[in-house]
Amino acid sequence: MLKVRDIRALPFEVPLQQPLKWGRADELRALEHVLIRVELSDGSIGIAEAAPRPSIYGETQASIAAIVESYLAPLLKGAELGSFQCVANLSKRMDQIKNNNTAKGATDMALHQALCRATGTTLAGHLGAARQRIRLSYIVSTGAADAVLADVADAYRAGLRVFKVKIGKDIATVTETIRALVARFPAAQFYVDANQTLDEDSAAGTLNALHDLGVIHCEEALPVERIRARRALRGRCRMAIIADDSAFTLADLRRELEFDTFDILNIKTARTGFSASSAMLQACAKAGKDVMVGSQASSLLGCLHAAIFAAQAPVTCASECSFFLKTDADLSLAPTIRDGWLSLAEAGAALEELIAASI
């Protein structure tokens, strides 16, 4: 029986072409991430990317390295690893350690990847991919209208056709920017992310006005703790509502399903790994909810993991697995995005090359 031999946390940094801003004051200038490396008893290696976001999860690059090496690795070393369920059981064991979302999520993904390599199984087959192409979306950089239009134009030329625009600070200005985007890119689709910044009294009117412009979804319009207000907003809003910050975990998702606060779940494998993400995916399918997959501002490695997960049938919306285009890194291994779609086969091949290069 395969066993977990070793788990290591290796900090790394990837520069961004330009800072990413969101919410009221958050800004990301570089990806200061951690590579989680798992080795099994037969020598098989699995890797995954942990993405610290101090203002979201409270994790830092240093805290992830510390929790993995001091707590998660001792907890998992020597454990048997023979199936998807074995990894899911180990993921539940990791939940003895509270919070530390992306440290645990990346460790879970690295365990799954190592198991695939040990058994000669593709990650797509292991996860149950049901389609050969994944529809992608792109997170638009905030800024002046000209900069936003230029960013979308560059991404459109790179093959993207669905775009997420950050809103919240100046609704009148961003509305005019979106109007310009819709006029200039009539074949594209746009949705917005408010990062919990809208005013409760005016949110429905704001979103309905954006819907009239052609905006299709809104992510987290109101503060997470305002659960009844969020449920009421969904009833007054003509636009589909995306749950993200309100559903960090499977337990969070169950609460949101009970209150019926959303239409689309944004699953981020970076914070829930493949095990919990799969359970969340099935819960949404059972409840008749749509799903997209996000990458938590990941480099190429994290984006590929997220994209391959997004090839499952219950994922019905374009998924945010294109953030690697914003990095100032060597993307020679990156698969080509064609008219909004990513080939599953090409994503899998690129992932194998990345793993081979890291060993």
Coordinates of C-alpha atoms in Angstrom, one line a residue:
M1 CA 0.0 0.0 0.0
L2 CA 1.2 3.5 -0.9
K3 CA 2.1 5.7 2.0
V4 CA 2.9 9.4 2.5
R5 CA 6.7 9.6 2.9
D6 CA 7.3 13.3 3.0
I7 CA 5.6 16.7 2.7
R8 CA 7.5 20.0 2.3
A9 CA 6.7 23.7 1.9
L10 CA 8.9 25.7 -0.5
P11 CA 8.2 29.4 -0.8
F12 CA 8.5 31.0 -4.2
E13 CA 7.6 34.4 -5.8
V14 CA 6.2 35.3 -9.2
P15 CA 6.0 39.0 -10.2
L16 CA 2.9 40.5 -11.7
Q17 CA 2.8 42.6 -14.8
Q18 CA 0.9 45.2 -12.7
P19 CA -0.8 45.3 -9.3
L20 CA -4.2 43.8 -8.8
K21 CA -6.6 45.8 -6.6
W22 CA -9.9 44.8 -5.1
G23 CA -12.3 45.5 -2.3
R24 CA -11.8 48.8 -0.4
A25 CA -8.0 48.8 0.0
D26 CA -6.6 45.4 -1.0
E27 CA -3.7 45.2 -3.5
L28 CA -1.5 42.4 -4.8
R29 CA 1.8 43.3 -6.4
A30 CA 3.4 39.8 -6.7
L31 CA 2.5 36.2 -6.0
E32 CA 4.4 35.3 -2.8
H33 CA 3.2 31.7 -2.7
V34 CA 4.3 28.4 -1.4
L35 CA 4.9 25.2 -3.4
I36 CA 3.6 22.1 -1.5
R37 CA 5.6 19.0 -2.4
V38 CA 4.4 15.5 -1.5
E39 CA 6.4 12.4 -1.9
L40 CA 4.9 8.9 -1.6
S41 CA 6.6 5.7 -0.5
D42 CA 7.2 4.6 -4.1
G43 CA 8.9 7.9 -5.0
S44 CA 5.9 9.5 -6.7
I45 CA 5.8 13.3 -6.4
G46 CA 2.8 15.6 -6.3
I47 CA 2.9 19.4 -6.1
A48 CA 0.4 22.2 -5.6
E49 CA 0.4 25.9 -5.1
A50 CA -0.7 27.6 -1.8
A51 CA -1.8 31.2 -2.2
P52 CA -1.6 33.2 1.0
R53 CA -4.0 36.1 1.2
P54 CA -3.6 37.8 4.6
S55 CA -6.7 40.0 4.2
I56 CA -8.9 37.1 3.2
Y57 CA -7.7 34.0 5.1
G58 CA -5.2 35.4 7.5
E59 CA -2.4 33.3 6.0
T60 CA 1.1 34.5 4.9
Q61 CA 3.9 32.8 3.1
A62 CA 5.7 32.2 6.4
S63 CA 2.6 30.9 8.2
I64 CA 1.9 28.4 5.4
A65 CA 5.4 27.1 5.5
A66 CA 5.2 26.8 9.3
I67 CA 1.9 25.1 9.5
V68 CA 2.8 22.6 6.8
E69 CA 6.1 21.6 8.2
S70 CA 5.3 21.8 11.9
Y71 CA 1.7 20.4 11.9
L72 CA 0.3 19.0 8.7
A73 CA 3.4 17.0 7.6
P74 CA 3.7 15.2 11.0
L75 CA 0.0 14.6 11.0
L76 CA 0.0 12.9 7.5
K77 CA 3.4 11.2 7.3
G78 CA 3.1 7.4 7.2
A79 CA -0.6 7.5 6.2
E80 CA -1.9 5.1 3.6
L81 CA -2.9 6.6 0.3
G82 CA -4.6 4.2 -2.1
S83 CA -7.7 6.0 -3.5
F84 CA -9.6 9.3 -3.8
Q85 CA -11.4 8.5 -0.6
C86 CA -8.1 8.0 1.2
V87 CA -7.1 11.5 0.3
A88 CA -10.5 12.8 1.3
N89 CA -10.1 11.1 4.7
L90 CA -6.7 12.7 5.1
S91 CA -8.2 16.1 4.2
K92 CA -10.7 15.6 7.0
R93 CA -7.8 14.8 9.3
M94 CA -6.2 18.1 8.4
D95 CA -9.3 19.8 9.6
Q96 CA -8.1 19.2 13.1
I97 CA -6.0 22.2 12.4
K98 CA -8.4 25.2 12.2
N99 CA -8.4 27.8 9.4
N100 CA -5.2 27.7 7.3
N101 CA -7.4 27.3 4.2
T102 CA -4.9 27.4 1.4
A103 CA -2.2 25.4 3.3
K104 CA -4.6 22.6 3.7
G105 CA -6.1 23.0 0.2
A106 CA -2.7 22.8 -1.5
T107 CA -1.6 19.8 0.6
D108 CA -4.8 18.0 -0.4
M109 CA -4.2 18.8 -4.1
A110 CA -0.6 17.6 -3.9
L111 CA -1.7 14.4 -2.3
H112 CA -4.2 13.8 -5.2
Q113 CA -1.6 14.6 -7.8
A114 CA 1.0 12.3 -6.2
L115 CA -1.6 9.5 -6.1
C116 CA -2.3 10.0 -9.8
R117 CA 1.4 9.7 -10.7
A118 CA 1.7 6.6 -8.6
T119 CA -1.2 4.9 -10.2
G120 CA -0.6 6.1 -13.8
T121 CA -3.9 8.0 -13.8
T122 CA -4.4 11.4 -15.3
L123 CA -5.7 14.1 -12.9
A124 CA -8.6 14.7 -15.3
G125 CA -9.6 11.0 -15.1
H126 CA -9.1 10.9 -11.3
L127 CA -11.4 13.9 -10.8
G128 CA -14.0 12.7 -13.3
A129 CA -13.7 15.2 -16.1
A130 CA -16.7 15.1 -18.4
R131 CA -15.8 17.6 -21.1
Q132 CA -12.8 18.1 -23.3
R133 CA -12.8 21.9 -23.2
I134 CA -13.0 24.4 -20.3
R135 CA -14.6 27.8 -20.8
L136 CA -12.4 30.4 -19.1
S137 CA -13.0 33.9 -17.7
Y138 CA -10.5 36.7 -17.0
I139 CA -10.2 39.0 -13.9
V140 CA -9.9 42.6 -15.2
S141 CA -7.4 44.9 -13.5
T142 CA -9.0 47.9 -11.8
G143 CA -8.0 51.5 -12.8
A144 CA -9.0 54.3 -15.1
A145 CA -11.3 53.5 -18.0
D146 CA -8.5 53.5 -20.6
A147 CA -6.5 51.1 -18.5
V148 CA -9.4 48.7 -18.1
L149 CA -10.3 48.8 -21.8
A150 CA -6.6 48.1 -22.6
D151 CA -6.5 45.2 -20.2
V152 CA -9.7 43.6 -21.7
A153 CA -8.4 44.2 -25.2
D154 CA -5.1 42.4 -24.4
A155 CA -7.0 39.5 -22.9
Y156 CA -9.4 39.4 -25.8
R157 CA -6.5 39.1 -28.2
A158 CA -5.2 36.3 -25.9
G159 CA -8.4 34.4 -26.5
L160 CA -10.6 35.3 -23.5
R161 CA -14.3 36.1 -24.0
V162 CA -15.7 36.3 -20.5
F163 CA -14.5 39.0 -18.1
K164 CA -15.0 39.8 -14.4
V165 CA -14.8 43.5 -13.5
K166 CA -14.2 44.7 -10.0
I167 CA -16.8 47.3 -8.7
G168 CA -17.7 49.1 -5.5
K169 CA -15.7 52.3 -5.0
D170 CA -17.3 54.6 -7.6
I171 CA -20.4 53.0 -9.1
A172 CA -21.1 55.9 -11.5
T173 CA -17.6 55.7 -13.0
V174 CA -17.4 51.9 -13.3
T175 CA -20.9 51.9 -14.9
E176 CA -19.6 54.1 -17.7
T177 CA -16.6 51.9 -18.0
I178 CA -18.8 48.8 -18.3
R179 CA -21.0 50.6 -20.9
A180 CA -17.8 51.3 -22.9
L181 CA -16.7 47.6 -22.6
V182 CA -20.0 46.2 -23.8
A183 CA -20.0 48.6 -26.8
R184 CA -16.4 47.8 -27.8
F185 CA -16.6 44.0 -27.2
P186 CA -20.1 43.0 -28.2
A187 CA -19.2 39.3 -28.5
A188 CA -17.9 39.2 -24.9
Q189 CA -19.7 38.6 -21.6
F190 CA -19.1 40.6 -18.5
Y191 CA -19.9 40.0 -14.8
V192 CA -18.9 42.0 -11.7
D193 CA -17.3 41.4 -8.3
A194 CA -18.3 43.8 -5.5
N195 CA -16.2 42.2 -2.8
Q196 CA -18.9 43.0 -0.2
T197 CA -18.7 46.7 -0.8
L198 CA -22.2 47.7 -2.0
D199 CA -24.7 49.6 0.1
E200 CA -27.5 47.5 1.3
D201 CA -30.2 50.0 0.4
S202 CA -29.0 50.7 -3.1
A203 CA -27.4 47.4 -4.1
A204 CA -30.5 46.1 -6.0
G205 CA -30.9 49.2 -8.0
T206 CA -27.2 49.3 -8.8
L207 CA -27.1 45.7 -10.0
N208 CA -30.4 45.9 -11.9
A209 CA -29.0 48.9 -13.8
L210 CA -25.8 47.0 -14.6
H211 CA -28.0 44.0 -15.7
D212 CA -29.8 46.3 -18.1
L213 CA -26.3 47.1 -19.7
G214 CA -25.8 43.3 -20.2
V215 CA -23.8 42.3 -17.1
I216 CA -24.7 38.7 -16.3
H217 CA -23.6 38.0 -12.7
C218 CA -22.5 39.8 -9.5
E219 CA -20.2 38.2 -6.9
E220 CA -20.6 39.1 -3.2
A221 CA -22.5 42.4 -3.3
L222 CA -23.0 42.7 0.4
P223 CA -21.0 41.9 3.6
V224 CA -21.0 38.2 4.3
E225 CA -22.4 38.6 7.8
R226 CA -25.5 40.3 6.4
I227 CA -27.0 37.0 5.5
R228 CA -30.7 38.0 5.5
A229 CA -29.9 41.1 3.5
R230 CA -28.1 39.0 1.0
R231 CA -31.0 36.6 0.7
A232 CA -33.4 39.6 0.2
L233 CA -31.1 41.1 -2.4
R234 CA -31.2 37.9 -4.4
G235 CA -35.0 38.2 -4.5
R236 CA -34.9 41.9 -5.7
C237 CA -32.1 41.5 -8.2
R238 CA -32.5 40.5 -11.8
M239 CA -28.9 39.5 -12.0
A240 CA -27.5 36.0 -10.9
I241 CA -25.6 36.2 -7.6
I242 CA -22.3 34.5 -7.1
A243 CA -21.2 33.2 -3.6
D244 CA -17.5 33.3 -2.9
D245 CA -16.4 34.8 0.4
S246 CA -19.7 33.5 2.0
A247 CA -18.8 29.9 1.1
F248 CA -15.2 29.3 2.1
T249 CA -15.9 25.8 3.3
L250 CA -18.4 23.0 2.9
A251 CA -20.0 24.0 6.2
D252 CA -20.3 27.6 4.9
L253 CA -21.9 26.3 1.7
R254 CA -24.5 24.2 3.6
R255 CA -25.5 27.4 5.5
E256 CA -25.8 29.4 2.3
L257 CA -27.9 26.6 0.6
E258 CA -30.2 26.6 3.6
F259 CA -30.8 30.3 3.4
D260 CA -30.8 30.2 -0.5
T261 CA -28.6 33.2 -0.9
F262 CA -27.0 32.6 -4.3
D263 CA -27.4 31.3 -7.8
I264 CA -23.8 30.4 -8.6
L265 CA -21.0 29.1 -6.4
N266 CA -17.4 30.1 -7.1
I267 CA -15.4 27.1 -5.9
K268 CA -11.7 27.9 -5.3
T269 CA -9.7 24.7 -5.2
A270 CA -6.8 26.8 -3.8
R271 CA -8.7 27.0 -0.5
T272 CA -10.6 23.8 -0.4
G273 CA -8.4 21.4 -2.4
F274 CA -9.9 18.7 -4.6
S275 CA -11.6 16.7 -1.8
A276 CA -13.8 19.4 -0.2
S277 CA -14.3 21.1 -3.6
S278 CA -15.7 17.9 -5.0
A279 CA -18.1 17.6 -2.1
M280 CA -19.2 21.2 -2.6
L281 CA -19.6 20.6 -6.3
Q282 CA -21.9 17.7 -5.7
A283 CA -23.9 19.6 -3.1
C284 CA -24.5 22.4 -5.6
A285 CA -25.5 19.9 -8.3
K286 CA -28.0 18.3 -5.9
A287 CA -29.4 21.8 -5.1
G288 CA -29.7 22.9 -8.7
K289 CA -27.1 25.6 -8.4
D290 CA -24.6 26.7 -11.1
V291 CA -20.9 26.5 -10.4
M292 CA -17.7 28.3 -11.6
V293 CA -14.1 27.6 -10.5
G294 CA -11.8 30.3 -9.4
S295 CA -8.0 30.2 -9.0
Q296 CA -7.4 32.7 -6.2
A297 CA -4.9 34.7 -8.3
S298 CA -2.7 31.7 -8.9
S299 CA 0.3 31.2 -11.1
L300 CA 0.2 28.7 -14.1
L301 CA 0.3 25.7 -11.7
G302 CA -2.7 26.7 -9.7
C303 CA -4.6 27.8 -12.7
L304 CA -4.1 24.4 -14.4
H305 CA -5.2 22.5 -11.3
A306 CA -8.3 24.7 -11.2
A307 CA -9.0 24.3 -14.9
I308 CA -8.8 20.5 -14.8
F309 CA -11.2 20.4 -11.9
A310 CA -13.5 22.7 -13.9
A311 CA -13.9 20.0 -16.6
Q312 CA -16.5 18.2 -14.5
A313 CA -20.1 18.3 -15.6
P314 CA -21.6 20.3 -12.8
V315 CA -19.3 23.3 -13.5
T316 CA -21.7 25.3 -15.7
C317 CA -20.1 28.7 -15.9
A318 CA -16.9 30.1 -17.3
S319 CA -14.1 29.6 -14.7
E320 CA -11.4 32.0 -13.6
C321 CA -8.4 29.9 -14.5
S322 CA -6.5 32.5 -16.7
F323 CA -4.8 34.5 -14.0
F324 CA -1.4 33.2 -15.2
L325 CA -1.7 35.7 -18.1
K326 CA -1.2 38.5 -15.5
T327 CA 2.1 37.1 -14.3
D328 CA 5.5 38.3 -15.5
A329 CA 6.8 34.7 -15.8
D330 CA 7.9 32.3 -18.5
L331 CA 4.6 31.0 -19.9
S332 CA 6.2 28.8 -22.7
L333 CA 4.4 25.7 -21.1
A334 CA 1.0 27.4 -21.0
P335 CA -1.7 26.0 -23.2
T336 CA -3.3 28.2 -25.8
I337 CA -6.7 29.7 -25.1
R338 CA -8.9 29.6 -28.2
D339 CA -12.0 31.7 -28.5
G340 CA -12.6 31.5 -24.8
W341 CA -11.8 27.8 -24.3
L342 CA -8.9 25.8 -23.0
S343 CA -8.2 22.2 -24.2
L344 CA -8.3 19.7 -21.3
A345 CA -5.7 17.6 -23.0
E346 CA -3.4 20.6 -23.4
A347 CA -3.9 21.6 -19.8
G348 CA -3.1 18.1 -18.6
A349 CA 0.1 17.9 -20.7
A350 CA 1.2 21.3 -19.4
L351 CA 0.6 20.3 -15.8
E352 CA 2.7 17.1 -16.3
E353 CA 5.5 19.2 -17.8
L354 CA 5.4 21.6 -14.8
I355 CA 5.6 18.7 -12.4
A356 CA 8.5 17.1 -14.3
A357 CA 10.4 20.4 -14.3
S358 CA 9.9 20.7 -10.5
I359 CA 11.3 17.3 -9.6

